[in-house]
Amino acid sequence: MENPKLHRSRASRLKDSEAKARAFALKLLGYRQRSESELRERLLGKGFSQEVTENIIKIFKNSGLIDDRDAAKYFVRVGEQRLLGKRKIAEILFKRGIKPELVEEVIEEFDETESATRSVQKWLRRHSLKDRDSEEKLKEFMLRRGYRMDTIIRIIKKIKEEGK
């Protein structure tokens, strides 16, 4: 007796594959928001065909389940919670496959002064600004977190003035 699975039509196999891809994509989106590029990469990496992947992406975009603008705003909020600066958040957005013009748009809305102030205050809980070395270490720390130098200098100056 022949195996009936061997004779299934291409359309039937494609439909099964799409169902599995849809379930996998929904599972990924259940964890956190994803960009179109991230979802495409994960589906292809899981072994789904280009055709199935593009169909799922199209369906999810049309239904509003994936939206790069929403994903970008989500990652900006996450970066803000992690006390990151504009440069670091933009880097994260680029790695997630967000288009440069969209990155510029959502980053422009982000005010890093509040985040930088909180980041410096957190750093000062373990360190002090007693000398030039410690100030340089704070600047290096803030630069690694993606803050602009003008923001860093302004925050340090403000904190020094408040401490006098």
PDB file of N, CA, C and O in Angstrom, residues 123-158:
ATOM      1  N   TRP A 123      24.487  55.718  38.024  1.00  0.00           N
ATOM      2  CA  TRP A 123      25.936  55.541  38.074  1.00  0.00           C
ATOM      3  C   TRP A 123      26.494  56.142  39.361  1.00  0.00           C
ATOM      4  O   TRP A 123      27.378  55.572  39.986  1.00  0.00           O
ATOM      5  N   LEU A 124      25.938  57.287  39.776  1.00  0.00           N
ATOM      6  CA  LEU A 124      26.431  57.981  40.970  1.00  0.00           C
ATOM      7  C   LEU A 124      26.101  57.235  42.267  1.00  0.00           C
ATOM      8  O   LEU A 124      26.699  57.523  43.303  1.00  0.00           O
ATOM      9  N   ARG A 125      25.189  56.286  42.223  1.00  0.00           N
ATOM     10  CA  ARG A 125      24.911  55.484  43.423  1.00  0.00           C
ATOM     11  C   ARG A 125      26.104  54.626  43.798  1.00  0.00           C
ATOM     12  O   ARG A 125      26.289  54.271  44.951  1.00  0.00           O
ATOM     13  N   ARG A 126      26.934  54.275  42.838  1.00  0.00           N
ATOM     14  CA  ARG A 126      28.092  53.422  43.088  1.00  0.00           C
ATOM     15  C   ARG A 126      29.416  54.171  42.978  1.00  0.00           C
ATOM     16  O   ARG A 126      30.454  53.671  43.368  1.00  0.00           O
ATOM     17  N   HIS A 127      29.382  55.326  42.368  1.00  0.00           N
ATOM     18  CA  HIS A 127      30.604  56.090  42.133  1.00  0.00           C
ATOM     19  C   HIS A 127      30.396  57.531  42.583  1.00  0.00           C
ATOM     20  O   HIS A 127      29.308  57.904  42.962  1.00  0.00           O
ATOM     21  N   SER A 128      31.467  58.306  42.483  1.00  0.00           N
ATOM     22  CA  SER A 128      31.332  59.735  42.789  1.00  0.00           C
ATOM     23  C   SER A 128      32.080  60.542  41.735  1.00  0.00           C
ATOM     24  O   SER A 128      32.891  60.011  40.984  1.00  0.00           O
ATOM     25  N   LEU A 129      31.810  61.820  41.717  1.00  0.00           N
ATOM     26  CA  LEU A 129      32.491  62.719  40.787  1.00  0.00           C
ATOM     27  C   LEU A 129      33.546  63.532  41.532  1.00  0.00           C
ATOM     28  O   LEU A 129      33.637  64.743  41.381  1.00  0.00           O
ATOM     29  N   LYS A 130      34.343  62.849  42.355  1.00  0.00           N
ATOM     30  CA  LYS A 130      35.304  63.541  43.209  1.00  0.00           C
ATOM     31  C   LYS A 130      36.512  64.096  42.462  1.00  0.00           C
ATOM     32  O   LYS A 130      37.126  65.038  42.899  1.00  0.00           O
ATOM     33  N   ASP A 131      36.851  63.496  41.311  1.00  0.00           N
ATOM     34  CA  ASP A 131      38.030  63.969  40.587  1.00  0.00           C
ATOM     35  C   ASP A 131      37.815  63.858  39.072  1.00  0.00           C
ATOM     36  O   ASP A 131      36.793  63.393  38.601  1.00  0.00           O
ATOM     37  N   ARG A 132      38.823  64.285  38.354  1.00  0.00           N
ATOM     38  CA  ARG A 132      38.758  64.292  36.881  1.00  0.00           C
ATOM     39  C   ARG A 132      38.655  62.878  36.320  1.00  0.00           C
ATOM     40  O   ARG A 132      37.952  62.654  35.334  1.00  0.00           O
ATOM     41  N   ASP A 133      39.339  61.906  36.930  1.00  0.00           N
ATOM     42  CA  ASP A 133      39.285  60.517  36.471  1.00  0.00           C
ATOM     43  C   ASP A 133      37.864  59.965  36.524  1.00  0.00           C
ATOM     44  O   ASP A 133      37.418  59.309  35.579  1.00  0.00           O
ATOM     45  N   SER A 134      37.189  60.204  37.627  1.00  0.00           N
ATOM     46  CA  SER A 134      35.838  59.664  37.765  1.00  0.00           C
ATOM     47  C   SER A 134      34.884  60.330  36.764  1.00  0.00           C
ATOM     48  O   SER A 134      33.984  59.681  36.227  1.00  0.00           O
ATOM     49  N   GLU A 135      35.108  61.587  36.486  1.00  0.00           N
ATOM     50  CA  GLU A 135      34.283  62.277  35.486  1.00  0.00           C
ATOM     51  C   GLU A 135      34.518  61.673  34.097  1.00  0.00           C
ATOM     52  O   GLU A 135      33.574  61.475  33.337  1.00  0.00           O
ATOM     53  N   GLU A 136      35.753  61.358  33.785  1.00  0.00           N
ATOM     54  CA  GLU A 136      36.067  60.726  32.493  1.00  0.00           C
ATOM     55  C   GLU A 136      35.442  59.334  32.403  1.00  0.00           C
ATOM     56  O   GLU A 136      34.950  58.942  31.348  1.00  0.00           O
ATOM     57  N   LYS A 137      35.486  58.600  33.509  1.00  0.00           N
ATOM     58  CA  LYS A 137      34.860  57.269  33.524  1.00  0.00           C
ATOM     59  C   LYS A 137      33.356  57.373  33.304  1.00  0.00           C
ATOM     60  O   LYS A 137      32.763  56.553  32.594  1.00  0.00           O
ATOM     61  N   LEU A 138      32.736  58.376  33.895  1.00  0.00           N
ATOM     62  CA  LEU A 138      31.302  58.592  33.691  1.00  0.00           C
ATOM     63  C   LEU A 138      31.019  58.927  32.231  1.00  0.00           C
ATOM     64  O   LEU A 138      30.080  58.381  31.632  1.00  0.00           O
ATOM     65  N   LYS A 139      31.832  59.779  31.638  1.00  0.00           N
ATOM     66  CA  LYS A 139      31.645  60.131  30.228  1.00  0.00           C
ATOM     67  C   LYS A 139      31.774  58.894  29.337  1.00  0.00           C
ATOM     68  O   LYS A 139      30.957  58.681  28.433  1.00  0.00           O
ATOM     69  N   GLU A 140      32.789  58.074  29.609  1.00  0.00           N
ATOM     70  CA  GLU A 140      32.977  56.845  28.819  1.00  0.00           C
ATOM     71  C   GLU A 140      31.781  55.904  28.973  1.00  0.00           C
ATOM     72  O   GLU A 140      31.301  55.318  28.001  1.00  0.00           O
ATOM     73  N   PHE A 141      31.296  55.769  30.196  1.00  0.00           N
ATOM     74  CA  PHE A 141      30.126  54.938  30.480  1.00  0.00           C
ATOM     75  C   PHE A 141      28.919  55.426  29.675  1.00  0.00           C
ATOM     76  O   PHE A 141      28.218  54.649  29.025  1.00  0.00           O
ATOM     77  N   MET A 142      28.686  56.720  29.711  1.00  0.00           N
ATOM     78  CA  MET A 142      27.538  57.298  29.021  1.00  0.00           C
ATOM     79  C   MET A 142      27.683  57.183  27.496  1.00  0.00           C
ATOM     80  O   MET A 142      26.702  56.935  26.798  1.00  0.00           O
ATOM     81  N   LEU A 143      28.888  57.349  26.992  1.00  0.00           N
ATOM     82  CA  LEU A 143      29.113  57.184  25.551  1.00  0.00           C
ATOM     83  C   LEU A 143      28.829  55.749  25.112  1.00  0.00           C
ATOM     84  O   LEU A 143      28.227  55.517  24.061  1.00  0.00           O
ATOM     85  N   ARG A 144      29.244  54.775  25.915  1.00  0.00           N
ATOM     86  CA  ARG A 144      28.958  53.372  25.602  1.00  0.00           C
ATOM     87  C   ARG A 144      27.459  53.088  25.578  1.00  0.00           C
ATOM     88  O   ARG A 144      27.000  52.217  24.863  1.00  0.00           O
ATOM     89  N   ARG A 145      26.713  53.827  26.380  1.00  0.00           N
ATOM     90  CA  ARG A 145      25.258  53.648  26.435  1.00  0.00           C
ATOM     91  C   ARG A 145      24.553  54.406  25.318  1.00  0.00           C
ATOM     92  O   ARG A 145      23.334  54.366  25.216  1.00  0.00           O
ATOM     93  N   GLY A 146      25.320  55.120  24.493  1.00  0.00           N
ATOM     94  CA  GLY A 146      24.761  55.748  23.310  1.00  0.00           C
ATOM     95  C   GLY A 146      24.314  57.186  23.450  1.00  0.00           C
ATOM     96  O   GLY A 146      23.584  57.695  22.604  1.00  0.00           O
ATOM     97  N   TYR A 147      24.770  57.867  24.500  1.00  0.00           N
ATOM     98  CA  TYR A 147      24.399  59.273  24.679  1.00  0.00           C
ATOM     99  C   TYR A 147      25.357  60.169  23.914  1.00  0.00           C
ATOM    100  O   TYR A 147      26.532  59.843  23.749  1.00  0.00           O
ATOM    101  N   ARG A 148      24.868  61.303  23.479  1.00  0.00           N
ATOM    102  CA  ARG A 148      25.685  62.291  22.787  1.00  0.00           C
ATOM    103  C   ARG A 148      26.518  63.051  23.817  1.00  0.00           C
ATOM    104  O   ARG A 148      26.083  63.274  24.942  1.00  0.00           O
ATOM    105  N   MET A 149      27.700  63.458  23.414  1.00  0.00           N
ATOM    106  CA  MET A 149      28.624  64.143  24.331  1.00  0.00           C
ATOM    107  C   MET A 149      28.036  65.441  24.860  1.00  0.00           C
ATOM    108  O   MET A 149      28.206  65.752  26.038  1.00  0.00           O
ATOM    109  N   ASP A 150      27.329  66.192  24.030  1.00  0.00           N
ATOM    110  CA  ASP A 150      26.762  67.455  24.522  1.00  0.00           C
ATOM    111  C   ASP A 150      25.734  67.199  25.624  1.00  0.00           C
ATOM    112  O   ASP A 150      25.663  67.940  26.602  1.00  0.00           O
ATOM    113  N   THR A 151      24.967  66.141  25.508  1.00  0.00           N
ATOM    114  CA  THR A 151      23.996  65.774  26.555  1.00  0.00           C
ATOM    115  C   THR A 151      24.733  65.387  27.830  1.00  0.00           C
ATOM    116  O   THR A 151      24.360  65.813  28.928  1.00  0.00           O
ATOM    117  N   ILE A 152      25.775  64.588  27.693  1.00  0.00           N
ATOM    118  CA  ILE A 152      26.553  64.122  28.845  1.00  0.00           C
ATOM    119  C   ILE A 152      27.146  65.313  29.607  1.00  0.00           C
ATOM    120  O   ILE A 152      27.018  65.412  30.829  1.00  0.00           O
ATOM    121  N   ILE A 153      27.778  66.221  28.880  1.00  0.00           N
ATOM    122  CA  ILE A 153      28.419  67.375  29.512  1.00  0.00           C
ATOM    123  C   ILE A 153      27.381  68.246  30.223  1.00  0.00           C
ATOM    124  O   ILE A 153      27.595  68.693  31.347  1.00  0.00           O
ATOM    125  N   ARG A 154      26.239  68.452  29.572  1.00  0.00           N
ATOM    126  CA  ARG A 154      25.172  69.264  30.172  1.00  0.00           C
ATOM    127  C   ARG A 154      24.657  68.635  31.476  1.00  0.00           C
ATOM    128  O   ARG A 154      24.490  69.320  32.475  1.00  0.00           O
ATOM    129  N   ILE A 155      24.481  67.327  31.511  1.00  0.00           N
ATOM    130  CA  ILE A 155      23.975  66.624  32.698  1.00  0.00           C
ATOM    131  C   ILE A 155      25.011  66.678  33.814  1.00  0.00           C
ATOM    132  O   ILE A 155      24.679  66.942  34.975  1.00  0.00           O
ATOM    133  N   ILE A 156      26.270  66.439  33.494  1.00  0.00           N
ATOM    134  CA  ILE A 156      27.339  66.477  34.505  1.00  0.00           C
ATOM    135  C   ILE A 156      27.443  67.877  35.103  1.00  0.00           C
ATOM    136  O   ILE A 156      27.553  68.035  36.323  1.00  0.00           O
ATOM    137  N   LYS A 157      27.402  68.889  34.259  1.00  0.00           N
ATOM    138  CA  LYS A 157      27.467  70.276  34.727  1.00  0.00           C
ATOM    139  C   LYS A 157      26.306  70.567  35.679  1.00  0.00           C
ATOM    140  O   LYS A 157      26.504  71.153  36.756  1.00  0.00           O
ATOM    141  N   LYS A 158      25.114  70.147  35.306  1.00  0.00           N
ATOM    142  CA  LYS A 158      23.926  70.362  36.136  1.00  0.00           C
ATOM    143  C   LYS A 158      24.070  69.668  37.490  1.00  0.00           C
ATOM    144  O   LYS A 158      23.762  70.256  38.540  1.00  0.00           O
TER     145      LYS A 158
END
